[in-house]
């Protein structure tokens, strides 16, 4: 999720769930190899964390996978699902579904140089290539190259005519196709993605699939993650308290400021923490209007939280 699941969001998310596997936003091989920024930077507290790569050159993907393993990432995931024009122009993302042999070569090249899992995230089809036979051929070829784990976004992608946002909403969800894929490939580990909003829905899908990936809902309503460890993983741990999470984020923001960052780099990911509670609008407004100012301090988080009120009973899915 470009510009969303950066390292600041992932640190915040890890305070809510210790068990959920976190994914980076998609990072291109070109950025990692030729960019000036530290595109593999993350916080040690994020584990388990997977690097999601965008690219189509097997040698460059292998180089980046090796770097990711050296940096301590727990998984490398190849994105074959993003439909944006910018991604297509770079010959990666969902357009690669039309080149399963190249995806297979890329997976093989990465697996040759790393011991951590190499996984693939894909759609169920692209444009008019959306038959079940098209999908199974893609899975068969990539699995033959050694990929044992796939995340299936249960919508096809239109590579032209729809924006990335529209591609997340307009093509209809087809969960049954993903279920069928699991029945036909029981030896593979298959996770489901797309349109999942509650942990109750996750539990329903887990009766058919090996895992679920929740994207937008976990970002927009992050307290959903607080129940994941107990509800999905069966851990006997207390729910994260919203106030304690905010208090723990204050020293994190202080460290970010000391390294030259700004308060809103972090707080923009926290706007949905109090959704559904009295004062949530004041929380969002305070952070939205003041966190970007040059004189903003980490204490702004505590000021904004003071406006929420005292009734903050944890919600259970």
Tab-separated table of C-alpha atoms in Angstrom:
chain	number	residue	atom	x	y	z
A	1	UNK	CA	0.000	0.000	0.000
A	2	UNK	CA	2.117	2.814	-1.374
A	3	UNK	CA	2.584	5.759	1.011
A	4	UNK	CA	0.512	3.993	3.673
A	5	UNK	CA	2.299	1.069	5.302
A	6	UNK	CA	5.645	2.769	5.816
A	7	UNK	CA	7.874	2.023	8.810
A	8	UNK	CA	6.049	4.531	11.008
A	9	UNK	CA	2.707	2.852	10.446
A	10	UNK	CA	4.224	-0.579	10.979
A	11	UNK	CA	5.767	0.437	14.327
A	12	UNK	CA	2.358	1.762	15.370
A	13	UNK	CA	0.593	-1.395	14.151
A	14	UNK	CA	2.992	-3.623	16.059
A	15	UNK	CA	1.919	-1.969	19.315
A	16	UNK	CA	-1.595	-3.254	18.577
A	17	UNK	CA	-0.738	-6.798	17.461
A	18	UNK	CA	2.361	-8.858	18.219
A	19	UNK	CA	1.438	-11.722	15.882
A	20	UNK	CA	0.154	-10.261	12.592
A	21	UNK	CA	2.620	-10.405	9.709
A	22	UNK	CA	3.274	-6.841	8.531
A	23	UNK	CA	4.104	-5.943	4.934
A	24	UNK	CA	6.071	-2.969	3.714
A	25	UNK	CA	4.646	-0.738	1.056
A	26	UNK	CA	5.795	-1.918	-2.362
A	27	UNK	CA	9.421	-0.935	-2.993
A	28	UNK	CA	10.836	-1.126	-6.499
A	29	UNK	CA	14.103	-2.820	-7.289
A	30	UNK	CA	15.286	0.367	-8.959
A	31	UNK	CA	14.767	2.385	-5.779
A	32	UNK	CA	16.685	-0.143	-3.675
A	33	UNK	CA	19.590	-0.553	-6.097
A	34	UNK	CA	19.914	2.963	-7.495
A	35	UNK	CA	18.002	5.223	-5.100
A	36	UNK	CA	19.651	7.531	-2.608
A	37	UNK	CA	17.292	6.727	0.233
A	38	UNK	CA	17.471	3.828	2.679
A	39	UNK	CA	14.522	1.973	1.210
A	40	UNK	CA	15.071	-1.135	3.323
A	41	UNK	CA	14.970	0.749	6.618
A	42	UNK	CA	12.640	-0.626	9.282
A	43	UNK	CA	12.370	-0.901	13.061
A	44	UNK	CA	13.492	-4.105	14.761
A	45	UNK	CA	10.209	-4.106	16.698
A	46	UNK	CA	8.303	-4.722	13.453
A	47	UNK	CA	9.053	-8.445	13.203
A	48	UNK	CA	7.596	-10.478	11.654
A	49	UNK	CA	7.805	-8.199	8.621
A	50	UNK	CA	7.835	-8.918	4.889
A	51	UNK	CA	9.406	-6.779	2.175
A	52	UNK	CA	7.092	-6.347	-0.800
A	53	UNK	CA	9.097	-5.912	-4.009
A	54	UNK	CA	8.113	-4.482	-7.355
A	55	UNK	CA	10.184	-5.441	-10.360
A	56	UNK	CA	10.499	-7.736	-13.351
A	57	UNK	CA	14.228	-8.299	-13.801
A	58	UNK	CA	15.096	-11.641	-12.170
A	59	UNK	CA	18.704	-10.654	-11.449
A	60	UNK	CA	17.718	-7.352	-9.850
A	61	UNK	CA	14.983	-9.046	-7.822
A	62	UNK	CA	17.506	-11.620	-6.618
A	63	UNK	CA	19.921	-8.847	-5.621
A	64	UNK	CA	17.191	-7.074	-3.638
A	65	UNK	CA	15.987	-10.294	-2.022
A	66	UNK	CA	19.526	-11.009	-0.848
A	67	UNK	CA	19.803	-7.494	0.590
A	68	UNK	CA	16.468	-7.945	2.339
A	69	UNK	CA	17.590	-11.180	3.946
A	70	UNK	CA	20.847	-9.567	5.052
A	71	UNK	CA	18.840	-6.771	6.667
A	72	UNK	CA	16.752	-9.323	8.578
A	73	UNK	CA	13.413	-9.322	6.758
A	74	UNK	CA	11.318	-12.419	7.430
A	75	UNK	CA	9.873	-12.767	3.918
A	76	UNK	CA	10.167	-11.337	0.413
A	77	UNK	CA	6.885	-10.858	-1.450
A	78	UNK	CA	6.733	-10.134	-5.188
A	79	UNK	CA	3.857	-7.816	-6.088
A	80	UNK	CA	1.907	-9.056	-9.105
A	81	UNK	CA	-1.253	-7.224	-8.150
A	82	UNK	CA	-0.779	-3.447	-8.332
A	83	UNK	CA	-2.543	-2.030	-11.431
A	84	UNK	CA	-1.377	1.612	-11.480
A	85	UNK	CA	-0.042	3.179	-14.680
A	86	UNK	CA	3.223	4.051	-12.944
A	87	UNK	CA	3.721	0.399	-12.058
A	88	UNK	CA	2.813	-0.839	-15.544
A	89	UNK	CA	5.276	1.589	-17.122
A	90	UNK	CA	7.951	-0.088	-15.040
A	91	UNK	CA	6.766	-3.516	-16.216
A	92	UNK	CA	5.794	-4.841	-12.824
A	93	UNK	CA	2.681	-5.277	-10.741
A	94	UNK	CA	-0.513	-6.795	-12.149
A	95	UNK	CA	0.638	-6.659	-15.772
A	96	UNK	CA	3.075	-9.468	-14.930
A	97	UNK	CA	0.144	-11.876	-14.722
A	98	UNK	CA	0.384	-11.934	-18.509
A	99	UNK	CA	3.995	-13.152	-18.195
A	100	UNK	CA	3.876	-16.102	-15.789
A	101	UNK	CA	7.121	-17.508	-17.170
A	102	UNK	CA	8.932	-14.295	-16.214
A	103	UNK	CA	7.371	-14.350	-12.745
A	104	UNK	CA	8.506	-17.960	-12.386
A	105	UNK	CA	12.048	-17.027	-13.444
A	106	UNK	CA	12.026	-14.180	-10.932
A	107	UNK	CA	10.871	-16.429	-8.103
A	108	UNK	CA	13.500	-19.002	-8.985
A	109	UNK	CA	16.243	-16.363	-9.088
A	110	UNK	CA	15.281	-15.058	-5.648
A	111	UNK	CA	14.975	-18.527	-4.127
A	112	UNK	CA	18.458	-19.380	-5.358
A	113	UNK	CA	20.021	-16.694	-3.146
A	114	UNK	CA	17.862	-16.556	0.019
A	115	UNK	CA	16.610	-18.971	2.642
A	116	UNK	CA	13.631	-16.854	3.753
A	117	UNK	CA	10.260	-17.467	2.048
A	118	UNK	CA	9.697	-15.953	-1.396
A	119	UNK	CA	5.977	-15.352	-1.880
A	120	UNK	CA	3.738	-13.786	-4.534
A	121	UNK	CA	0.717	-11.501	-4.269
A	122	UNK	CA	-1.513	-11.604	-7.327
A	123	UNK	CA	-4.956	-10.831	-8.698
A	124	UNK	CA	-7.385	-13.425	-10.050
A	125	UNK	CA	-7.032	-12.038	-13.565
A	126	UNK	CA	-6.354	-8.991	-15.729
A	127	UNK	CA	-8.512	-7.314	-18.363
A	128	UNK	CA	-10.198	-9.997	-20.467
A	129	UNK	CA	-7.745	-12.639	-19.262
A	130	UNK	CA	-9.860	-13.573	-16.298
A	131	UNK	CA	-10.771	-17.208	-16.765
A	132	UNK	CA	-10.104	-19.742	-14.050
A	133	UNK	CA	-7.819	-21.546	-16.496
A	134	UNK	CA	-5.721	-18.382	-16.900
A	135	UNK	CA	-5.365	-18.102	-13.123
A	136	UNK	CA	-4.480	-21.769	-12.595
A	137	UNK	CA	-1.862	-21.698	-15.338
A	138	UNK	CA	-0.239	-18.715	-13.631
A	139	UNK	CA	-0.260	-20.471	-10.254
A	140	UNK	CA	1.030	-23.744	-11.718
A	141	UNK	CA	4.001	-22.134	-13.472
A	142	UNK	CA	5.010	-19.964	-10.517
A	143	UNK	CA	4.551	-22.793	-8.033
A	144	UNK	CA	6.728	-25.032	-10.209
A	145	UNK	CA	9.505	-22.470	-9.723
A	146	UNK	CA	9.314	-23.023	-5.984
A	147	UNK	CA	6.767	-20.496	-4.748
A	148	UNK	CA	4.738	-22.193	-2.032
A	149	UNK	CA	2.807	-19.175	-0.712
A	150	UNK	CA	0.454	-16.884	-2.608
A	151	UNK	CA	-1.817	-14.057	-1.515
A	152	UNK	CA	-4.847	-13.880	-3.793
A	153	UNK	CA	-6.555	-10.519	-4.232
A	154	UNK	CA	-9.996	-11.799	-5.188
A	155	UNK	CA	-10.619	-9.157	-7.867
A	156	UNK	CA	-9.284	-8.971	-11.373
A	157	UNK	CA	-7.498	-5.791	-12.425
A	158	UNK	CA	-8.252	-3.588	-15.393
A	159	UNK	CA	-4.891	-2.332	-16.641
A	160	UNK	CA	-6.466	0.610	-18.469
A	161	UNK	CA	-9.609	2.628	-17.918
A	162	UNK	CA	-9.695	2.352	-14.136
A	163	UNK	CA	-7.658	4.155	-11.494
A	164	UNK	CA	-5.923	2.146	-8.747
A	165	UNK	CA	-8.724	3.203	-6.367
A	166	UNK	CA	-11.392	2.047	-8.835
A	167	UNK	CA	-9.501	-1.226	-9.294
A	168	UNK	CA	-9.951	-1.816	-5.553
A	169	UNK	CA	-13.695	-1.264	-5.749
A	170	UNK	CA	-15.269	-1.759	-9.191
A	171	UNK	CA	-14.181	-5.242	-10.312
A	172	UNK	CA	-16.418	-7.585	-8.289
A	173	UNK	CA	-14.965	-9.708	-5.543
A	174	UNK	CA	-14.928	-13.431	-6.295
A	175	UNK	CA	-14.041	-15.212	-3.078
A	176	UNK	CA	-15.329	-18.503	-4.441
A	177	UNK	CA	-12.627	-18.488	-7.108
A	178	UNK	CA	-9.984	-18.180	-4.386
A	179	UNK	CA	-11.653	-20.971	-2.415
A	180	UNK	CA	-11.648	-23.151	-5.514
A	181	UNK	CA	-7.972	-22.416	-6.029
A	182	UNK	CA	-7.241	-23.665	-2.517
A	183	UNK	CA	-9.228	-26.831	-3.146
A	184	UNK	CA	-7.326	-27.465	-6.378
A	185	UNK	CA	-3.903	-26.635	-4.896
A	186	UNK	CA	-4.106	-27.994	-1.338
A	187	UNK	CA	-0.317	-28.280	-1.142
A	188	UNK	CA	0.097	-24.500	-1.438
A	189	UNK	CA	-0.351	-21.914	1.316
A	190	UNK	CA	-2.972	-19.503	0.022
A	191	UNK	CA	-4.132	-16.304	1.718
A	192	UNK	CA	-7.124	-14.192	0.704
A	193	UNK	CA	-7.139	-10.426	0.193
A	194	UNK	CA	-9.772	-7.901	-0.850
A	195	UNK	CA	-12.723	-6.217	0.827
A	196	UNK	CA	-12.232	-7.806	4.265
A	197	UNK	CA	-13.406	-5.475	7.034
A	198	UNK	CA	-13.936	-7.477	10.239
A	199	UNK	CA	-12.280	-10.284	12.153
A	200	UNK	CA	-15.537	-12.210	11.896
A	201	UNK	CA	-15.100	-12.148	8.113
A	202	UNK	CA	-11.496	-13.259	8.575
A	203	UNK	CA	-12.648	-16.245	10.602
A	204	UNK	CA	-15.152	-17.183	7.895
A	205	UNK	CA	-12.510	-17.046	5.168
A	206	UNK	CA	-10.054	-19.019	7.289
A	207	UNK	CA	-12.403	-21.987	7.101
A	208	UNK	CA	-11.504	-22.134	3.406
A	209	UNK	CA	-8.096	-20.439	3.173
A	210	UNK	CA	-4.767	-20.592	5.005
A	211	UNK	CA	-4.588	-16.882	5.772
A	212	UNK	CA	-6.103	-13.472	5.176
A	213	UNK	CA	-4.510	-10.142	4.324
A	214	UNK	CA	-6.319	-7.022	5.513
A	215	UNK	CA	-5.134	-3.763	3.988
A	216	UNK	CA	-7.264	-0.623	3.928
A	217	UNK	CA	-9.413	-1.548	6.915
A	218	UNK	CA	-6.379	-2.193	9.111
A	219	UNK	CA	-5.084	1.230	8.129
A	220	UNK	CA	-8.291	3.233	8.403
A	221	UNK	CA	-9.497	1.470	11.562
A	222	UNK	CA	-6.227	0.336	13.140
A	223	UNK	CA	-7.738	-0.754	16.459
A	224	UNK	CA	-9.036	-3.759	14.531
A	225	UNK	CA	-5.521	-5.122	14.997
A	226	UNK	CA	-5.855	-5.103	18.781
A	227	UNK	CA	-8.086	-8.178	18.704
A	228	UNK	CA	-6.077	-10.136	16.138
A	229	UNK	CA	-3.776	-11.934	18.587
A	230	UNK	CA	-6.651	-13.293	20.672
A	231	UNK	CA	-9.274	-13.836	17.977
A	232	UNK	CA	-7.138	-15.196	15.145
A	233	UNK	CA	-4.015	-16.553	16.855
A	234	UNK	CA	-5.637	-17.718	20.085
A	235	UNK	CA	-3.195	-15.848	22.311
A	236	UNK	CA	-4.203	-15.229	25.910
A	237	UNK	CA	-3.015	-11.637	25.947
A	238	UNK	CA	-4.816	-8.451	26.996
A	239	UNK	CA	-6.098	-6.069	24.384
A	240	UNK	CA	-3.839	-3.120	23.700
A	241	UNK	CA	-5.121	-0.003	25.432
A	242	UNK	CA	-5.480	2.971	23.102
A	243	UNK	CA	-4.106	5.446	25.633
A	244	UNK	CA	-1.074	3.302	26.339
A	245	UNK	CA	-0.424	2.956	22.610
A	246	UNK	CA	-0.481	6.738	22.192
A	247	UNK	CA	1.856	7.177	25.162
A	248	UNK	CA	4.283	4.639	23.671
A	249	UNK	CA	4.266	6.513	20.373
A	250	UNK	CA	5.460	9.752	22.022
A	251	UNK	CA	9.112	8.635	22.491
A	252	UNK	CA	9.016	7.146	18.993
A	253	UNK	CA	8.030	10.537	17.568
A	254	UNK	CA	10.772	12.152	19.673
A	255	UNK	CA	13.362	9.869	18.072
A	256	UNK	CA	11.966	10.621	14.635
A	257	UNK	CA	12.217	14.369	15.264
A	258	UNK	CA	15.801	13.961	16.472
A	259	UNK	CA	16.667	12.272	13.167
A	260	UNK	CA	15.268	15.211	11.183
A	261	UNK	CA	11.685	14.065	10.681
A	262	UNK	CA	8.400	15.797	11.394
A	263	UNK	CA	5.538	14.949	13.711
A	264	UNK	CA	2.992	14.448	10.938
A	265	UNK	CA	5.166	11.794	9.264
A	266	UNK	CA	4.029	9.541	12.114
A	267	UNK	CA	0.696	10.953	13.282
A	268	UNK	CA	-0.927	10.775	9.864
A	269	UNK	CA	-1.055	7.007	10.310
A	270	UNK	CA	-2.821	7.267	13.668
A	271	UNK	CA	-5.892	9.296	12.702
A	272	UNK	CA	-8.277	6.333	12.868
A	273	UNK	CA	-7.199	5.019	16.277
A	274	UNK	CA	-10.271	6.351	18.111
A	275	UNK	CA	-12.843	5.788	15.362
A	276	UNK	CA	-16.305	5.208	16.780
A	277	UNK	CA	-15.577	6.810	20.147
A	278	UNK	CA	-16.694	10.192	21.498
A	279	UNK	CA	-14.089	12.780	20.652
A	280	UNK	CA	-12.645	10.890	17.685
A	281	UNK	CA	-13.338	13.849	15.413
A	282	UNK	CA	-11.442	16.196	17.740
A	283	UNK	CA	-8.505	13.745	17.796
A	284	UNK	CA	-8.381	13.675	14.001
A	285	UNK	CA	-8.824	17.427	13.647
A	286	UNK	CA	-6.094	18.296	16.147
A	287	UNK	CA	-3.546	16.035	14.482
A	288	UNK	CA	-4.571	16.983	10.944
A	289	UNK	CA	-4.439	20.724	11.572
A	290	UNK	CA	-1.378	20.969	13.810
A	291	UNK	CA	0.972	18.007	13.335
A	292	UNK	CA	2.401	19.407	10.088
A	293	UNK	CA	3.391	22.742	11.649
A	294	UNK	CA	7.124	23.392	12.108
A	295	UNK	CA	6.750	23.862	15.870
A	296	UNK	CA	4.707	20.685	16.431
A	297	UNK	CA	6.055	18.485	19.223
A	298	UNK	CA	5.407	14.871	20.265
A	299	UNK	CA	3.287	16.249	23.105
A	300	UNK	CA	0.632	17.053	20.516
A	301	UNK	CA	-0.393	13.391	20.689
A	302	UNK	CA	-1.209	13.749	24.376
A	303	UNK	CA	-3.039	17.021	23.775
A	304	UNK	CA	-5.164	15.426	21.065
A	305	UNK	CA	-5.891	12.394	23.242
A	306	UNK	CA	-7.065	14.617	26.101
A	307	UNK	CA	-9.919	15.734	23.862
A	308	UNK	CA	-11.188	12.194	23.345
A	309	UNK	CA	-12.580	11.732	26.840
A	310	UNK	CA	-12.346	9.012	29.438
A	311	UNK	CA	-14.696	6.363	28.016
A	312	UNK	CA	-12.215	4.210	26.137
A	313	UNK	CA	-13.316	0.660	26.815
A	314	UNK	CA	-11.539	-1.763	24.452
A	315	UNK	CA	-13.727	-3.071	21.667
A	316	UNK	CA	-13.869	-6.818	21.027
A	317	UNK	CA	-14.628	-8.168	17.580
